[in-house]
Short mmCIF file of C-alpha atoms in Angstrom, two decimals:
data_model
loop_
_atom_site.label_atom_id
_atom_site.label_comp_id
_atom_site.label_asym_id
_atom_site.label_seq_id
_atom_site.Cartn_x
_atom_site.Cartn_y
_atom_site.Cartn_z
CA UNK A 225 -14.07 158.67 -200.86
CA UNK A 226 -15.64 162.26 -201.23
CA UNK A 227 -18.90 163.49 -199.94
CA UNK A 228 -20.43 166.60 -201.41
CA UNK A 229 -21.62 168.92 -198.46
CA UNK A 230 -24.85 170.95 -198.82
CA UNK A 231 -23.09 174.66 -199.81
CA UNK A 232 -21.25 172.76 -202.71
CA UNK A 233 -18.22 171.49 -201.12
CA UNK A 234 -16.66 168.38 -201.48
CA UNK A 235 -15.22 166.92 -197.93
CA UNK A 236 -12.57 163.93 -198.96
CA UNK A 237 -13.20 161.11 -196.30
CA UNK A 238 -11.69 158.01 -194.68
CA UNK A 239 -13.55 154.88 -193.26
CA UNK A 240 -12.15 151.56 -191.84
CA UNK A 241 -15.10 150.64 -192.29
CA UNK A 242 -15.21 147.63 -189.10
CA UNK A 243 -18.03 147.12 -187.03
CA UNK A 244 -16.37 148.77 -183.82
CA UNK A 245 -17.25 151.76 -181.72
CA UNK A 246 -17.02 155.11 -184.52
CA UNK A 247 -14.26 156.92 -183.81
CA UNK A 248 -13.63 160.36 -185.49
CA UNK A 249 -9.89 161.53 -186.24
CA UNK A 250 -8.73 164.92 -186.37
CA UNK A 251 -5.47 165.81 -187.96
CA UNK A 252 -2.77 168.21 -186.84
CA UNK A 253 -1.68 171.25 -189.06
CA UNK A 254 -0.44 170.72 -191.38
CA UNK A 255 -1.38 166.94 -192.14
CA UNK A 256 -4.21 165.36 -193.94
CA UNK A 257 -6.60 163.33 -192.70
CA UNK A 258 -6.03 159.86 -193.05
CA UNK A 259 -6.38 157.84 -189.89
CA UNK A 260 -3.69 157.42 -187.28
CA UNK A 261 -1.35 153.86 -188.94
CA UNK A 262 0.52 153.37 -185.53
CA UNK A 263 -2.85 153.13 -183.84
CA UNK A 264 -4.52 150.57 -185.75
CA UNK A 265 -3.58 147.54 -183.90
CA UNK A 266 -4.69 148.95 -180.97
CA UNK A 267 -7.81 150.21 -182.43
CA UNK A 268 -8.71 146.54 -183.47
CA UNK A 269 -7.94 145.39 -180.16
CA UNK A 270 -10.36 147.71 -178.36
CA UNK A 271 -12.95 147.70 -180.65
CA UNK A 272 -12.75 150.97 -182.56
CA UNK A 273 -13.89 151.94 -185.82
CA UNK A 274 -11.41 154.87 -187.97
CA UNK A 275 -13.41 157.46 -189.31
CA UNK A 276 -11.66 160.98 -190.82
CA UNK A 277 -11.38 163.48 -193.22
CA UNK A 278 -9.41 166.19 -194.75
CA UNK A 279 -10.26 169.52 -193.26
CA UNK A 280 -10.88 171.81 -195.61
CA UNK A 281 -8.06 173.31 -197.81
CA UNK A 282 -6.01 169.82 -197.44
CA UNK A 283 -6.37 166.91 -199.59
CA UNK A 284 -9.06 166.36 -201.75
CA UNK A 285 -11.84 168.55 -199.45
CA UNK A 286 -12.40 172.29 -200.98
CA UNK A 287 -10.89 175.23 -199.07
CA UNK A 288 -13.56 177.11 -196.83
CA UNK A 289 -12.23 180.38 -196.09
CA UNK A 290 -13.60 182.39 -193.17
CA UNK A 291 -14.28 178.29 -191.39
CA UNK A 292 -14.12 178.23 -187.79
CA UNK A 293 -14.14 175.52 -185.19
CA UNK A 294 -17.26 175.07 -185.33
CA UNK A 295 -18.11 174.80 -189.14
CA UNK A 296 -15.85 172.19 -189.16
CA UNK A 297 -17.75 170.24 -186.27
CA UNK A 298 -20.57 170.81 -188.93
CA UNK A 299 -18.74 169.03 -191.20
CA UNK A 300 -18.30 165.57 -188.79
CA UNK A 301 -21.94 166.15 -188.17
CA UNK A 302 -22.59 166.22 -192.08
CA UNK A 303 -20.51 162.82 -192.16
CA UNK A 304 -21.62 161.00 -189.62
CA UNK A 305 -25.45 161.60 -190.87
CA UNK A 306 -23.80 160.17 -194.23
CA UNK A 307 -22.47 157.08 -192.64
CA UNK A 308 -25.60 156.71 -190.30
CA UNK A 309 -23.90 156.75 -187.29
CA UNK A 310 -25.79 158.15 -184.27
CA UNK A 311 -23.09 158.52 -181.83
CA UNK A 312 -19.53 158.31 -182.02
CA UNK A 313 -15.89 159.36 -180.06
CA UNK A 314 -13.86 161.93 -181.20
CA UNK A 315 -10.04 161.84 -181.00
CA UNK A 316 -7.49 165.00 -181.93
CA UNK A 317 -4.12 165.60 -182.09
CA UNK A 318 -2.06 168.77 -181.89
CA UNK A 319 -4.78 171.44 -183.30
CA UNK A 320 -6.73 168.30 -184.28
CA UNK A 321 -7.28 168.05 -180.50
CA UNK A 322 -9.06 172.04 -180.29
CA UNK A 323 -11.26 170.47 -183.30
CA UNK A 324 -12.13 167.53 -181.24
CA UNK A 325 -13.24 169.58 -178.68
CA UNK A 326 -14.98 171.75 -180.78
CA UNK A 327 -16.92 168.75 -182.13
CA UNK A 328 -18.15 167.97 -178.55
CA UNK A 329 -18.79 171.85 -178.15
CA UNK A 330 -21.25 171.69 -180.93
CA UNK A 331 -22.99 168.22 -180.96
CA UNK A 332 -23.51 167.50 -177.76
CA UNK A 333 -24.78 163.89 -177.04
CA UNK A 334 -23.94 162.76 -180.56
CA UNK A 335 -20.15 162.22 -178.89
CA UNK A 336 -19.65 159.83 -176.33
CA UNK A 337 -16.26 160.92 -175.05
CA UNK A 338 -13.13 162.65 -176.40
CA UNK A 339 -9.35 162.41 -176.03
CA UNK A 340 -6.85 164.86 -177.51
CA UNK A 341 -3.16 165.23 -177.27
CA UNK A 342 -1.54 168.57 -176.96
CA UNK A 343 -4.96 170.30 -177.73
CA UNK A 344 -4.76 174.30 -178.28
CA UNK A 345 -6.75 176.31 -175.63
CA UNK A 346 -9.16 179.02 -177.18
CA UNK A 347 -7.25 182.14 -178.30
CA UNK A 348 -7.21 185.32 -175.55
CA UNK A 349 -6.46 183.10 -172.52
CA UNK A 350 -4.10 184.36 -170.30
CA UNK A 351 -0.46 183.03 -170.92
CA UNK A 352 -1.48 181.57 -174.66
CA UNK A 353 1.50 182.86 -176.32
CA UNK A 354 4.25 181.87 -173.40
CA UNK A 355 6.38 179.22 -173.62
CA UNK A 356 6.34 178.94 -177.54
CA UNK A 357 8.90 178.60 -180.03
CA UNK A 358 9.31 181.48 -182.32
CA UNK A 359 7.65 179.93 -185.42
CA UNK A 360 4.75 179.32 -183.67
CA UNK A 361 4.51 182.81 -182.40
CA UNK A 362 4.77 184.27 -185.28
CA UNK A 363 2.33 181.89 -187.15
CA UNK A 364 -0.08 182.15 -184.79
CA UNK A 365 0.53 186.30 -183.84
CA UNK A 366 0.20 187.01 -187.69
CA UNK A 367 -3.16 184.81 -188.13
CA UNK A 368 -4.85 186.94 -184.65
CA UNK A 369 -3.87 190.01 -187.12
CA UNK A 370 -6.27 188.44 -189.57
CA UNK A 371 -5.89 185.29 -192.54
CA UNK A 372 -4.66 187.69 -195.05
CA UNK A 373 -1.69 188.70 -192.47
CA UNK A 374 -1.16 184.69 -192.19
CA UNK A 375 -1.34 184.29 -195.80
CA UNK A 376 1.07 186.85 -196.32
CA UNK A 377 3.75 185.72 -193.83
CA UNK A 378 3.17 182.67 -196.10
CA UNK A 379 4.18 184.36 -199.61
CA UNK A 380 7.21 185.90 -197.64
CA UNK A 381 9.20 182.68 -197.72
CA UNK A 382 8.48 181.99 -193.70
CA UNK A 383 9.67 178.19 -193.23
CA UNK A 384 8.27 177.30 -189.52
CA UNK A 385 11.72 175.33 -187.47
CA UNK A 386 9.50 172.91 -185.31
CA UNK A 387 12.76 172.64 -182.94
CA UNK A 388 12.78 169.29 -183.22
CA UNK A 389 15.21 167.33 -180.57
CA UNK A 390 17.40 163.95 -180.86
CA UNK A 391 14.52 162.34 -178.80
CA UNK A 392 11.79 163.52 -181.72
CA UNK A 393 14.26 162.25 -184.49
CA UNK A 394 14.24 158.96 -182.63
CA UNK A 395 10.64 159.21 -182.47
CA UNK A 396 10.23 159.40 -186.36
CA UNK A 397 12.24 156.36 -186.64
CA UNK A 398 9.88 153.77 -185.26
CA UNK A 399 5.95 153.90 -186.15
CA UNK A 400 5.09 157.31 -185.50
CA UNK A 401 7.40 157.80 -188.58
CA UNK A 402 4.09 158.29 -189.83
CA UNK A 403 3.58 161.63 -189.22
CA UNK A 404 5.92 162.54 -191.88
CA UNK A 405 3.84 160.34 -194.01
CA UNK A 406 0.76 162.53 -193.45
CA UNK A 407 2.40 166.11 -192.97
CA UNK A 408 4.54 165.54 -196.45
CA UNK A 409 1.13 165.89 -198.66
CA UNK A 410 -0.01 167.97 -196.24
CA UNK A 411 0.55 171.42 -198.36
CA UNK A 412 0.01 170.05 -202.03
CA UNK A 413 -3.30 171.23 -202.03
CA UNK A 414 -2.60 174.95 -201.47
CA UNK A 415 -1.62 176.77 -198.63
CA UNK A 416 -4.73 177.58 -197.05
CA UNK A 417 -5.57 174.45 -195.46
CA UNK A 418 -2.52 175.45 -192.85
CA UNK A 419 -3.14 178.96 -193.17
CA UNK A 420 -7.25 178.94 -192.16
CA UNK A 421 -6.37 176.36 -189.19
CA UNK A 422 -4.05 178.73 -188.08
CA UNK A 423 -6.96 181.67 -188.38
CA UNK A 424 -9.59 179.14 -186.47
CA UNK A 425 -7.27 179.09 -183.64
CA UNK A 426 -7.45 182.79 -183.20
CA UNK A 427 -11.31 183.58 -183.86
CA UNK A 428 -13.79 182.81 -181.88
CA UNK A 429 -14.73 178.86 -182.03
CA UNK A 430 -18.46 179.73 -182.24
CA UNK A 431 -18.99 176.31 -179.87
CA UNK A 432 -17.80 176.47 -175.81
CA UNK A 433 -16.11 173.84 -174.99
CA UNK A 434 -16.58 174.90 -170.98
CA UNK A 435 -20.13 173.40 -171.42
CA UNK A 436 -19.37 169.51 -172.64
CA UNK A 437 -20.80 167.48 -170.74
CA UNK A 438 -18.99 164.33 -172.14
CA UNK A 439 -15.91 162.95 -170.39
CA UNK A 440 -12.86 164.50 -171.54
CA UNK A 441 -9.17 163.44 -171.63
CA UNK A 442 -6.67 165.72 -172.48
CA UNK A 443 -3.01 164.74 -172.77
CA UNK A 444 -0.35 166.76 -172.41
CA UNK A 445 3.60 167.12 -172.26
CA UNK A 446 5.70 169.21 -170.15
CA UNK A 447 7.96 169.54 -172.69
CA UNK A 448 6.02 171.04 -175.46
CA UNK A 449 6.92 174.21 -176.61
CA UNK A 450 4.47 174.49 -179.81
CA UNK A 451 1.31 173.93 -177.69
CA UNK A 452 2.91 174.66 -174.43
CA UNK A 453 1.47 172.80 -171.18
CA UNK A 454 -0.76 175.39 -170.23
CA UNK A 455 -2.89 175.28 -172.57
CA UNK A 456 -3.98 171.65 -171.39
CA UNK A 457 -3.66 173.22 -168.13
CA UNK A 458 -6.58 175.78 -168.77
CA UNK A 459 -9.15 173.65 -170.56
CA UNK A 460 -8.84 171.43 -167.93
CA UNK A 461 -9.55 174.07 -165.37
CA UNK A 462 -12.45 175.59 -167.37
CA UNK A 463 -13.96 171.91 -168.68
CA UNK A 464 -15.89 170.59 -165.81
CA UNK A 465 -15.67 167.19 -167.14
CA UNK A 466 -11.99 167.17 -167.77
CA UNK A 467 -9.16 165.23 -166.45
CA UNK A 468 -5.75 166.21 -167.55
CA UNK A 469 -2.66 164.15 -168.02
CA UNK A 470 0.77 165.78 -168.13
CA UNK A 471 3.16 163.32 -169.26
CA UNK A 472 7.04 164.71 -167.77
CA UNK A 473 9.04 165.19 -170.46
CA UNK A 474 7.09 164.71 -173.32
CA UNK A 475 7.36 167.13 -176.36
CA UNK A 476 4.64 167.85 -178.75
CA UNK A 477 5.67 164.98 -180.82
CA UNK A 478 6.47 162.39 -178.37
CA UNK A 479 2.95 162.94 -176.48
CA UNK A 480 2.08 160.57 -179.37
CA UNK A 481 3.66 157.54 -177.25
CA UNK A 482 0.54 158.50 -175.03
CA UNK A 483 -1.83 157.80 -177.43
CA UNK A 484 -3.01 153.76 -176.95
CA UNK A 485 -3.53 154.47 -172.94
CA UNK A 486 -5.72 157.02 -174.56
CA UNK A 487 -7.83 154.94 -176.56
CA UNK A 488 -8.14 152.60 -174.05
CA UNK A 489 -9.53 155.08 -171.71
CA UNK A 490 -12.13 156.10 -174.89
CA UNK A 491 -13.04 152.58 -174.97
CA UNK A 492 -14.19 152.35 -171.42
CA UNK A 493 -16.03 155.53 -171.80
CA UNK A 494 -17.68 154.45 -175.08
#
């Protein structure tokens, strides 16, 4: 369904619509929104209630150029007043996760908890770039030169080589499959839902997520080499209420095999 915001912009939503504990999704870049398939079973089990939405530029929501972390935390506010829900958990994957955290940054006691796998530290922090494959580098490198410089590497033809490895190909076999599911329409809106996450990585989130106060669980693995390790490795260090997880092995993709330990630490928290 769509919600119109209050400055005019239409944010396309997703609710399972269960009784269970609220539980926000945010999508990696660049995916839309819909909820997490492979997870759902678990998600009944434990109680948990689906709730997500396009950020804007993907999928049905409009594209909000200049958005930050934080204006997009304003956005979960802006649905969770529409669904009436006064507190809720907050889940993200990939750069989904830095949104997550951003969410918690922002709103404070309105989340209970939050778990994110292969989050992206805040830009500046020593060591950011290291350990990354080329296409993220120079993704990431032309959005800190500004969203027009991202935008343009776009136009140029640049096609980003994930470095995907036998082990991730076996991944996309099984359930998590999925992802393919949700990063195919992922760019039929337009480019700029990709190209203004990649931006929002590399301004200032306008929330800090060294103050939350809410238990944290950040998931990372040792292998990754899109979000390398280290970022996990420095929220953890800087987020009081943090515990880190660093799963040998793991690449960015198959941290998702982490996931339903994760939700069953939200549930205890929630």
């Amino acid at each position: 369904m769509n919600l119109d915001l209050p400055d005019g912009r239409t944010l396309h939503v997703y609710d399972a619509g269960s009784d269970g504990i609220p539980v926000v999704w945010n999508h990696g870049t660049p995916n839309v929104g819909a909820p997490p398939e492979p997870l759902f079973a678990a998600a009944e089990r434990l109680g948990l209630r689906w709730i997500s939405f396009d950020r804007p530029g993907y999928g049905g929501s409009t594209v909000a150029r200049g958005r930050t972390v934080a204006s997009v935390a304003r956005d979960t506010e802006f649905l969770a007043d529409a669904l009436g829900l006064e507190r809720f958990a907050v889940v993200g994957y990939s750069g989904g996760g830095t949104f997550a955290l951003g969410t918690v940054a922002a709103l404070g006691d309105r989340v209970r908890a939050v778990m994110t796998l292969a989050a992206i530290a805040p830009y500046g922090v020593e060591d950011w770039f290291t350990g990354m494959i080329p296409s993220s580098v120079a993704a990431l490198a032309s959005a800190a030169a500004g969203a027009d410089v991202r935008a343009a590497l776009h136009d140029s033809g640049f096609e980003y080589d994930a470095g995907f490895t036998a082990t991730d190909r076996r991944l996309f076999e099984g359930p998590w499959g999925w992802l393919g599911k949700v990063a195919g329409p992922g760019l039929d809106a337009g480019p700029y839902g990709q190209i203004d996450d990649d931006a929002s990585y590399t301004r200032p989130w306008g929330c800090d997520p060294t103050t939350v106060t809410a238990p944290i669980l950040l998931q990372h693995g040792t292998a990754d080499h899109i979000i390398p390790p280290s970022h996990g490795s420095w929220l953890a260090a800087h987020c009081p209420t943090a515990t880190l997880q660093l799963h040998e092995g793991a690449s960015h993709f198959t941290i998702v095999e982490h996931a339903e330990e994760g939700l069953e630490w939200l549930a205890k928290q929630s």
